[in-house]
Short mmCIF file of C-alpha atoms and ligand atoms in Angstrom, two decimals:
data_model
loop_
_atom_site.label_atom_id
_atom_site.label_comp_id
_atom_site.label_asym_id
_atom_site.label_seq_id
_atom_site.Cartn_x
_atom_site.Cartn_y
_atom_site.Cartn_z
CA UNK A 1 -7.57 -8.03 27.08
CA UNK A 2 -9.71 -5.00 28.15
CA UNK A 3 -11.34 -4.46 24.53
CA UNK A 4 -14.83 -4.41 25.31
CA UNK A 5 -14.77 -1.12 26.94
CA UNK A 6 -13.49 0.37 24.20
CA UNK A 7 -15.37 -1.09 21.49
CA UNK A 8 -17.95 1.75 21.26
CA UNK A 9 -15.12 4.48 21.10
CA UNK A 10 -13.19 2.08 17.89
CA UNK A 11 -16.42 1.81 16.13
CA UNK A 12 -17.57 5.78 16.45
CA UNK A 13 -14.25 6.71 15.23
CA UNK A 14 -14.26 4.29 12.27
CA UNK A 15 -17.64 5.94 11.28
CA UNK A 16 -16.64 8.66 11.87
CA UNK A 17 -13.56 8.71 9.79
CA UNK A 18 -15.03 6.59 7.28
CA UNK A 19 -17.66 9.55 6.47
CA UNK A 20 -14.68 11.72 6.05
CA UNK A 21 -12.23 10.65 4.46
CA UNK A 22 -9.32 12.91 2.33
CA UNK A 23 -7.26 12.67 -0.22
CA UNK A 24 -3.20 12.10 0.01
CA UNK A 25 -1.59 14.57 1.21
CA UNK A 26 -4.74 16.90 2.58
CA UNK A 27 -5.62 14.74 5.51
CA UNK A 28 -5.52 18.11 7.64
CA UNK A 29 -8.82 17.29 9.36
CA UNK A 30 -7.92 13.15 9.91
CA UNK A 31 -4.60 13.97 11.16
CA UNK A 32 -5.46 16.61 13.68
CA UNK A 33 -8.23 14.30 14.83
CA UNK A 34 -5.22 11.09 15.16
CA UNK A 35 -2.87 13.91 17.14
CA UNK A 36 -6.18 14.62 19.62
CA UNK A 37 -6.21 10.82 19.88
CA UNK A 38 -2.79 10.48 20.75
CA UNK A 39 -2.76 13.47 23.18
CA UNK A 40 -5.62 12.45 24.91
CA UNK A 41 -3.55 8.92 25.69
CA UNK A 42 -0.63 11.17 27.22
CA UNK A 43 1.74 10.47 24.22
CA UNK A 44 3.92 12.86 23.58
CA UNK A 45 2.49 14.36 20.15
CA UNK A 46 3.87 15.76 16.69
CA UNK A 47 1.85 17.21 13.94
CA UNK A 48 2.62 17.97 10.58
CA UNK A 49 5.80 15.40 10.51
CA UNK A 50 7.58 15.01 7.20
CA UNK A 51 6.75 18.07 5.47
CA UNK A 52 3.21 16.55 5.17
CA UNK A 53 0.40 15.98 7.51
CA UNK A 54 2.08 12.64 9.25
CA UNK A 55 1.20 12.37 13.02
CA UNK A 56 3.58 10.50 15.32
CA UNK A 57 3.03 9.91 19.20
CA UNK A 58 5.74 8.17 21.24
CA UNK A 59 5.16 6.73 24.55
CA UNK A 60 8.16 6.21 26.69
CA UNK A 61 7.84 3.28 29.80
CA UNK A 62 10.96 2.16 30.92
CA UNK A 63 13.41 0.05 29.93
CA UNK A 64 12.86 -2.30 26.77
CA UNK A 65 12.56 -2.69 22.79
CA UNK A 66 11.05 0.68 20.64
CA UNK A 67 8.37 -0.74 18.51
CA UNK A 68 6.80 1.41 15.60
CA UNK A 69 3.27 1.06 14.92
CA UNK A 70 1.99 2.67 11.60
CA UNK A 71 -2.03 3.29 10.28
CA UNK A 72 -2.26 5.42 7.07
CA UNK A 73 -4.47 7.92 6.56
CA UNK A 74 -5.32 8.94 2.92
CA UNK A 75 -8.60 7.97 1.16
CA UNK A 76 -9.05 7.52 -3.02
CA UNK A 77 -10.74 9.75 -6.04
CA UNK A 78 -13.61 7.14 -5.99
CA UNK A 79 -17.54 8.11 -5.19
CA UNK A 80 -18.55 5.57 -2.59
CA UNK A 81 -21.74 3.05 -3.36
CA UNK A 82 -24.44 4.00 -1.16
CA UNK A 83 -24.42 1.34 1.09
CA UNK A 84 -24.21 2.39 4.51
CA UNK A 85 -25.48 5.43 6.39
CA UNK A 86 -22.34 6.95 7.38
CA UNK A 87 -21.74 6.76 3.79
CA UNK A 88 -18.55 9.31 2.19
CA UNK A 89 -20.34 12.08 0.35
CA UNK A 90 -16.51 14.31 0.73
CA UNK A 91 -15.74 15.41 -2.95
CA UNK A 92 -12.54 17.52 -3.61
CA UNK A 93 -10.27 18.56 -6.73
CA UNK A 94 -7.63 16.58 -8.61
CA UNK A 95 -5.96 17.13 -11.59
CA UNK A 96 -8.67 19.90 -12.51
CA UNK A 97 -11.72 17.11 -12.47
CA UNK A 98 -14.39 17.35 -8.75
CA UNK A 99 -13.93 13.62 -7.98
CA UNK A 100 -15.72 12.04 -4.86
CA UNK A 101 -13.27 10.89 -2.39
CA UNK A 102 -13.58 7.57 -0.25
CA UNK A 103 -11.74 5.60 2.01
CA UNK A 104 -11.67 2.91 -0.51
CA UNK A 105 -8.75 0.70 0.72
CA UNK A 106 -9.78 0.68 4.09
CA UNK A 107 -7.17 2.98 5.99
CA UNK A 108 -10.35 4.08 7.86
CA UNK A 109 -10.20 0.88 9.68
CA UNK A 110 -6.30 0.74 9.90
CA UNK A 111 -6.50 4.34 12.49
CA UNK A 112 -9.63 2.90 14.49
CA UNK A 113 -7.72 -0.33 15.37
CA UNK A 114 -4.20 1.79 16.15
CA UNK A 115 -5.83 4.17 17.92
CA UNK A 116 -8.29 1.47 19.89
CA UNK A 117 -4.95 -0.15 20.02
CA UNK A 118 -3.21 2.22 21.97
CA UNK A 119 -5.90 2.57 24.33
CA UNK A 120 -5.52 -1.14 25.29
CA UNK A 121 -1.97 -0.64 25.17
CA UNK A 122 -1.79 2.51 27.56
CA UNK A 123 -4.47 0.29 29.89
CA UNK A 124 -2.27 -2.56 30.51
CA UNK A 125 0.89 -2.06 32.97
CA UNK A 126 2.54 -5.37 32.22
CA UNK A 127 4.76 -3.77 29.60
CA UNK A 128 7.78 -2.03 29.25
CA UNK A 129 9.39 -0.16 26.19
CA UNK A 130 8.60 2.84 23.75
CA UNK A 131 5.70 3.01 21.77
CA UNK A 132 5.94 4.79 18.37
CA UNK A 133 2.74 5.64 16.70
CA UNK A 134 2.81 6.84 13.07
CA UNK A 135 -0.32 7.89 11.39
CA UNK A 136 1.27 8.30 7.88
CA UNK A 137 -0.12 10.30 5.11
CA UNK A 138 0.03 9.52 1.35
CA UNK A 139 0.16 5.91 0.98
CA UNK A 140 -1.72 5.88 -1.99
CA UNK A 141 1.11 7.90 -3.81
CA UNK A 142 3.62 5.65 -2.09
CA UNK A 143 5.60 8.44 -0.88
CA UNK A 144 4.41 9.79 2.44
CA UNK A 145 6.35 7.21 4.13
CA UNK A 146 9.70 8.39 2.97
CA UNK A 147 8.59 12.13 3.12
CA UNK A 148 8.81 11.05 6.74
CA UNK A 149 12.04 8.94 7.14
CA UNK A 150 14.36 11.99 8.41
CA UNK A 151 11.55 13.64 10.37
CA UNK A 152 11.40 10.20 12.25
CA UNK A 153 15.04 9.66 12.50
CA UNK A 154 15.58 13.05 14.05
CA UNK A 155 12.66 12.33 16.61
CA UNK A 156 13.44 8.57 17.46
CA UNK A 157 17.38 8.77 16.96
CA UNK A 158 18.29 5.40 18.87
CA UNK A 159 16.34 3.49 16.53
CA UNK A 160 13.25 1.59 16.55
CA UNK A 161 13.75 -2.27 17.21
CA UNK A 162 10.48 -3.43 14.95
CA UNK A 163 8.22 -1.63 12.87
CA UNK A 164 4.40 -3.42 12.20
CA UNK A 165 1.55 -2.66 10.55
CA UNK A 166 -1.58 -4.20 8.91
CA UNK A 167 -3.69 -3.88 5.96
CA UNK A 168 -7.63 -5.20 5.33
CA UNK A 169 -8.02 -7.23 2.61
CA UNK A 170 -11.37 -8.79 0.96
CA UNK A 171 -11.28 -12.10 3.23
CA UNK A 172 -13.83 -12.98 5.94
CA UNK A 173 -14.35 -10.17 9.01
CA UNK A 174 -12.70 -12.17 11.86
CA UNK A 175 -9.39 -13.77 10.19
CA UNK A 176 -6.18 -12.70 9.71
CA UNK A 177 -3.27 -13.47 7.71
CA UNK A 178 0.50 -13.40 8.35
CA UNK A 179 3.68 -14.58 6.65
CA UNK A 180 7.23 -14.77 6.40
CA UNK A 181 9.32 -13.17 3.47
CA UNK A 182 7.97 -11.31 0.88
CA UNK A 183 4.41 -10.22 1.27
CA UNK A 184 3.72 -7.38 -1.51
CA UNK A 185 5.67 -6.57 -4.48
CA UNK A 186 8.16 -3.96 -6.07
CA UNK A 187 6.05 -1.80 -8.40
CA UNK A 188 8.36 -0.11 -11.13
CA UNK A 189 6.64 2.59 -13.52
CA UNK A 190 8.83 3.11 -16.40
CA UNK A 191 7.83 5.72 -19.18
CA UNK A 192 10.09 5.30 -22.70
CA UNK A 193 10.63 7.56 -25.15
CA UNK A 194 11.37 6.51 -28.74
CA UNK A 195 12.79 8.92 -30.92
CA UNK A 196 12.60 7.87 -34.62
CA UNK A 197 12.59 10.40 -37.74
CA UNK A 198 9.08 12.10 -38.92
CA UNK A 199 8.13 12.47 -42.43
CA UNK A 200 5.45 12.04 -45.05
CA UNK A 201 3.51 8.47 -44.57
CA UNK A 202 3.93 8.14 -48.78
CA UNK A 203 7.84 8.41 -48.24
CA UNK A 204 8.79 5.61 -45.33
CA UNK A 205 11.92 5.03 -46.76
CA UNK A 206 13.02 8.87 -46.07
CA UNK A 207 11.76 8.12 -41.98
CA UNK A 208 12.62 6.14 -39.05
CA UNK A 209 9.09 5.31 -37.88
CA UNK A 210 8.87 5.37 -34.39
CA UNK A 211 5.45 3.52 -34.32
CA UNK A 212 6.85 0.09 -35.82
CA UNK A 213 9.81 0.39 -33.86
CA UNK A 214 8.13 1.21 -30.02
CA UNK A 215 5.50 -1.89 -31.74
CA UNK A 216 8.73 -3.97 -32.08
CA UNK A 217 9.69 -3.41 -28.36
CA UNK A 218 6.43 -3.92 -26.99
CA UNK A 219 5.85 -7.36 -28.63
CA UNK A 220 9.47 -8.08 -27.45
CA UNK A 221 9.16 -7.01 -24.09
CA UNK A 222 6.43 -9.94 -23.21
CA UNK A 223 9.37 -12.30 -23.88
CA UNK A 224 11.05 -11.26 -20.73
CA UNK A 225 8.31 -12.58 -18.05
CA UNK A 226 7.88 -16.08 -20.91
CA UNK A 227 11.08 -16.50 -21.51
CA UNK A 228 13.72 -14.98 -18.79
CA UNK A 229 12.29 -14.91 -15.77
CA UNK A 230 12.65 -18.69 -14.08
CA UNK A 231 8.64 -20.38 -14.21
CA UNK A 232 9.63 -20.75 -10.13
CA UNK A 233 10.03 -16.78 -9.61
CA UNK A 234 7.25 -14.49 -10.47
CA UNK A 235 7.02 -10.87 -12.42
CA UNK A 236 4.82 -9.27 -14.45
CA UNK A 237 5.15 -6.56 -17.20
CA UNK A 238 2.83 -4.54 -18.82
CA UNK A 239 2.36 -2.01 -20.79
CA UNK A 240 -0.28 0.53 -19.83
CA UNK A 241 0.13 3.31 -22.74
CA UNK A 242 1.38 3.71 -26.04
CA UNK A 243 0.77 7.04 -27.72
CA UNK A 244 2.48 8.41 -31.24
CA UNK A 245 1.15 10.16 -34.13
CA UNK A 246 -1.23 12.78 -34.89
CA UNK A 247 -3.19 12.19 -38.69
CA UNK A 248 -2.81 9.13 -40.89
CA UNK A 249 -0.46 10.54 -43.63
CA UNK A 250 2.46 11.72 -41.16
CA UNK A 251 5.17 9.12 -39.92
CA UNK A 252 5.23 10.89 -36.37
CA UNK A 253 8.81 11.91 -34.76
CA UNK A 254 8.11 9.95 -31.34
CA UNK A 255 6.47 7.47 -29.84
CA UNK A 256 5.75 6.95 -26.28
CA UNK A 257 4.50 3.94 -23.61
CA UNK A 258 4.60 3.22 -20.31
CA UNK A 259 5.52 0.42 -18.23
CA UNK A 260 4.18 -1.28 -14.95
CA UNK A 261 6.67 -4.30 -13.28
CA UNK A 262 6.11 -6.22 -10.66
CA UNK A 263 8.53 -7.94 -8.73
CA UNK A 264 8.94 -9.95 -5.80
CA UNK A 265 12.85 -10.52 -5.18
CA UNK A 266 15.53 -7.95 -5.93
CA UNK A 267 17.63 -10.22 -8.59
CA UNK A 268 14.31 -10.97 -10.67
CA UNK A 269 13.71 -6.90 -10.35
CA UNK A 270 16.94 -6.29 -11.19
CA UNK A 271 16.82 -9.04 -14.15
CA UNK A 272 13.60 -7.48 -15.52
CA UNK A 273 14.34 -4.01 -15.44
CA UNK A 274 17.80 -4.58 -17.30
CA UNK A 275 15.86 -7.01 -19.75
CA UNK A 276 14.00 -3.44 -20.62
CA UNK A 277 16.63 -1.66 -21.21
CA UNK A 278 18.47 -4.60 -23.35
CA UNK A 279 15.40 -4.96 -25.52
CA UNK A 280 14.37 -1.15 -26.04
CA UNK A 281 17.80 0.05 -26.75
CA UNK A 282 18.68 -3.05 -28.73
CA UNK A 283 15.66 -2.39 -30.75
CA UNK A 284 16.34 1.08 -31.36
CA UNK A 285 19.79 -0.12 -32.49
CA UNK A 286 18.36 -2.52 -35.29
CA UNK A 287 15.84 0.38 -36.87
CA UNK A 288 19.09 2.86 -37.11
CA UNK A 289 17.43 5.03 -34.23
CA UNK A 290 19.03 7.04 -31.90
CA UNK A 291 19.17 5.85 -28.31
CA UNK A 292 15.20 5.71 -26.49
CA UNK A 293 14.93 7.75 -23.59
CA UNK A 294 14.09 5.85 -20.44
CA UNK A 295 12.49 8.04 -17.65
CA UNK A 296 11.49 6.06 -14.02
CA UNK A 297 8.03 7.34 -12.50
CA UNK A 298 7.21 6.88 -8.75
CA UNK A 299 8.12 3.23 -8.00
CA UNK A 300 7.41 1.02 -4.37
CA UNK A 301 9.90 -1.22 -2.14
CA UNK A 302 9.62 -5.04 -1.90
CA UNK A 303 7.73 -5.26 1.45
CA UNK A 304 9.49 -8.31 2.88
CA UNK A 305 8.82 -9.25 6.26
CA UNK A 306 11.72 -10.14 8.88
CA UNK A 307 11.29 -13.82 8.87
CA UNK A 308 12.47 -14.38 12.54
CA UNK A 309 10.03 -11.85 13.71
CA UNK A 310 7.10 -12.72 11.37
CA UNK A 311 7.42 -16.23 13.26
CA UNK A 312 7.28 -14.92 16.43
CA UNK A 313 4.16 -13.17 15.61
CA UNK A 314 2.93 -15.95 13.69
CA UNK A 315 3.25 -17.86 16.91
CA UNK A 316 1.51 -14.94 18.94
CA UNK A 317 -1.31 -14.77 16.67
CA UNK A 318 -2.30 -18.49 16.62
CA UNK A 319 -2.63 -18.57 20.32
CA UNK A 320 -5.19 -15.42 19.88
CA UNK A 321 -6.73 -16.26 16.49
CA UNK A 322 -6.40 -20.25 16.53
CA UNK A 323 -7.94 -21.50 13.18
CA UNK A 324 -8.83 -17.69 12.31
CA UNK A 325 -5.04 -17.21 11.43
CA UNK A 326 -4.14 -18.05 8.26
CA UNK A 327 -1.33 -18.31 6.00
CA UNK A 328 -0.90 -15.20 3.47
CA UNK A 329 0.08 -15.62 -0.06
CA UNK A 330 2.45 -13.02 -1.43
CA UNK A 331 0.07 -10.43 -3.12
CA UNK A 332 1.04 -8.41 -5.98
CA UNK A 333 -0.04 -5.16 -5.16
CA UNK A 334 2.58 -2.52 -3.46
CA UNK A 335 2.73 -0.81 0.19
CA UNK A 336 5.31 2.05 1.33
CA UNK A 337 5.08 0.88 5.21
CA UNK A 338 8.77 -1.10 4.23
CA UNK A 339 10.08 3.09 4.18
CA UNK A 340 9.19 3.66 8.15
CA UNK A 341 11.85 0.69 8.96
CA UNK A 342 13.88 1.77 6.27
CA UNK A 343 14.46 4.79 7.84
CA UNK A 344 16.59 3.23 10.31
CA UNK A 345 16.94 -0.22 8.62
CA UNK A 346 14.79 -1.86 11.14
CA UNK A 347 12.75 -5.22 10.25
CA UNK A 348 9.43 -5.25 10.27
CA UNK A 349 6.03 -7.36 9.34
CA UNK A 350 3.45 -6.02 7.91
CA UNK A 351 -0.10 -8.77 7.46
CA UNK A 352 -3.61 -8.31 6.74
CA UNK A 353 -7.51 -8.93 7.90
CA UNK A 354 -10.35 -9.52 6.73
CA UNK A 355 -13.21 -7.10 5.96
CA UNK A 356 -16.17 -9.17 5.08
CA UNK A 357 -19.17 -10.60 5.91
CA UNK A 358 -17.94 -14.10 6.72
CA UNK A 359 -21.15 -15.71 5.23
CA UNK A 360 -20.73 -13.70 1.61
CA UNK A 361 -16.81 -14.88 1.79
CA UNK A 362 -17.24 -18.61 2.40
CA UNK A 363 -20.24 -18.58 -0.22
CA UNK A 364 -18.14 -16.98 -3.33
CA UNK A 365 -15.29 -19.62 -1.84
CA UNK A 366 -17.47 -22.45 -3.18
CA UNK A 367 -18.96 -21.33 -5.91
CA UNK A 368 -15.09 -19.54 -6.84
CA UNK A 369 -16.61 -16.48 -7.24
CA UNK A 370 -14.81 -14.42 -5.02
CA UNK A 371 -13.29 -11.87 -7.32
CA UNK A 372 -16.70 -10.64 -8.22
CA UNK A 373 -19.07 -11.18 -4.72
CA UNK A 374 -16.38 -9.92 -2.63
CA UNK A 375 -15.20 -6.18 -2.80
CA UNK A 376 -11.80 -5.80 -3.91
CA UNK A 377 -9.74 -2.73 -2.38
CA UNK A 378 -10.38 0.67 -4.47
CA UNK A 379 -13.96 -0.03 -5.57
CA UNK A 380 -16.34 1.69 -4.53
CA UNK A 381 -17.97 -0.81 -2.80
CA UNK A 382 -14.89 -1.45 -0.18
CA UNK A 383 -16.93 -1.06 2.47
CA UNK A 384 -15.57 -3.37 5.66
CA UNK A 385 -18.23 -4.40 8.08
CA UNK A 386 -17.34 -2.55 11.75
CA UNK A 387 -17.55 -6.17 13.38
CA UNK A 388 -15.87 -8.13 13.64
CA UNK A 389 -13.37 -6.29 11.53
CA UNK A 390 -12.28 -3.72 14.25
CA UNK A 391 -12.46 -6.16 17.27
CA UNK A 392 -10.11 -8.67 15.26
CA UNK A 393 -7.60 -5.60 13.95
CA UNK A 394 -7.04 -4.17 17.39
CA UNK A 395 -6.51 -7.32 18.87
CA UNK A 396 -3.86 -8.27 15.92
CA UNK A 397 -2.30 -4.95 16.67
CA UNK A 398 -2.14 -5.24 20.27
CA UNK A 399 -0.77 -8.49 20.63
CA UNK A 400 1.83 -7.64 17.60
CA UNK A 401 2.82 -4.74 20.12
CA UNK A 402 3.00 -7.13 23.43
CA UNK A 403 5.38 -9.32 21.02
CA UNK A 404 7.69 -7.44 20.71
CA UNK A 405 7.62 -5.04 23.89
CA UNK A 406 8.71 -6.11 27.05
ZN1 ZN B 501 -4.83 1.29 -1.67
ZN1 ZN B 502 -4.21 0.69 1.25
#
């Protein structure tokens, strides 16, 4: 593989992005810098995809599979640490507060390999097939990928035959990590609504109080994960908020929480999320309340990898990676990327790297520390070393490509 000439190109533009990083949504400046990328390669090049500020390039060379290949763009609301010199100092507006804005999960170092990626890629003429590049906005608010489903189908209509991606992760710089099935879970925001009946906090018997009733439901809701979801499948449920009342003396009309689930297989999703609605309207029945209104906030897909193809590339990246490769355990936070190949209900496999000084990571291994000496993804100390981070992520994403090409 030709990646040493292009080593000082991968790291400028991770430094360079990494200093500017935007928001979801507003990544006017990062995409138009992806689309000069992508035109300077020769691909054919679309800005502004999906409504949003999505970049695709597609690169057409012969006969052979269409393979999608997806880096998102959007940094967080979090002031970076000052740690390195081409530190974030970007600060924009959200929700009426100035927040700083960083690339805190890493995405910086998701374009710089896809873009070093395609440089390899264009480089080598032992291929054949279709490239399709998608720099994809708004991950964070897990919905630029779908804000770009029918802008992709109408540009790639035959269909893509694999869509991959790749996500850093607080392990060791140098190692990555693959697996079959599912890889991230479903993440299901639920907001309920208990309507109960106000009145004077000297006269409960004239009331339906909301407060011991939505109390009721919470308490009753941790049942569900104890005692109906099988020990061998995993879920969790919590509730983030509960809000009612106003003054001490005054049995309020409403109460109100919300509710984060995590799943990792449609029939425990589908168990949980019925086990809800069960236990809040069954609830409301018992207090002689009227029916609680449940409203569904933005939620994310399973990502579950094609198991056929994860092997194939699990194959492909031992012979690259050797003892560097290792097996991923299903993580519980949520991804979008499962949208792109939803869009034409194309598998796909989406796996991770490693952003971290080797050395720290095999220390806080030992001593079990890792969940404090490591950096975990949104703090502001998610800082991934350039090397051998961005050697080891273009290399995963060039031989996931020469999979699965021909
Ligand atoms: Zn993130
Ligand atoms: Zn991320």
């Amino acid at each position: 593989m030709t990646l040493e000439s292009h080593r000082p190109f991968i790291e400028a533009l991770y430094r360079e992005l990494h200093a500017a990083p935007e928001l979801s949504h507003r990544e006017h400046r990062t995409a138009a810098r992806m689309a000069q990328v992508l035109r300077e390669l020769g691909f054919e090049t679309h800005e502004g995809v999906g409504e949003s500020t999505g970049v695709v390039g597609l690169l057409r060379r012969g006969e052979g599979p269409t393979v999608l290949l997806r880096a998102d763009m959007d940094g967080l609301p979090v002031t970076e640490a000052e740690l390195v010199p081409y530190r974030s100092s970007a600060v924009d507006e959200l929700d009426g507060q100035r927040v700083g804005v960083m690339h805190a999960c890493g995405h910086d170092t998701h374009m710089a390999a896809l873009a070093g990626a395609l440089r390899v890629l264009v480089e080598q003429q032992d291929w054949s097939g279709t490239i399709v590049a998608v720099f994809q906005p708004a991950e964070e608010t897990i919905d630029g990928a779908q804000g770009m489903q029918q802008a992709l189908r109408a540009l790639v209509p035959g269909g893509i035959d694999i869509a991959l991606g790749q996500h850093v992760m607080p392990a060791a710089a140098g190692e990555v990590l693959s697996a079959g099935g599912p890889v991230m879970a479903a993440a299901d925001h639920l907001i309920v609504t208990v309507h109960g009946r106000g009145g004077h906090g000297s006269q409960p018997e004239k009331t339906i109080d909301p407060i011991v009733l939505a109390a009721s439901m919470v308490v009753r809701l941790q049942t569900i994960v104890a005692r109906e979801v099988a020990p061998s499948d995993r879920a969790v449920v919590t509730v983030g908020t509960f809000h009612a009342g106003t003054k001490q003396n005054i049995i309020p009309d409403t109460a109100r929480f919300e509710l984060n689930v995590r799943s990792f297989e449609p029939r425990v999703r589908e168990r949980v999320l019925a086990a809800i609605e069960r236990i809040v309207q069954g609830e409301c029945q018992v207090a002689g309340a009227p029916p609680a209104t449940i409203e569904r906030g933005v939620s994310a897909p399973l990502t579950v990898n094609d198991p056929g193809a994860a092997a194939r590339l699990a194959e492909a990246f031992d012979a690259v990676f050797g003892d560097r490769h290792l097996p991923q355990e299903p993580k519980l936070g949520s991804e979008d990327f499962s949208e792109l190949a939803a869009a034409w209900g194309a598998p796909y496999v989406y796996w991770f790297f490693g952003g971290f000084d080797p050395e720290t990571v095999e220390r806080a291994r030992e001593r079990g520390t890792t969940d404090v000496d490591v950096p975990s993804n949104h703090s502001p100390g998610f800082i991934p070393v350039p090397q051998p981070t961005l050697d080891t992520a273009t290399m995963a994403m060039v031989t996931a490509a020469r999979t699965f090409l021909a």
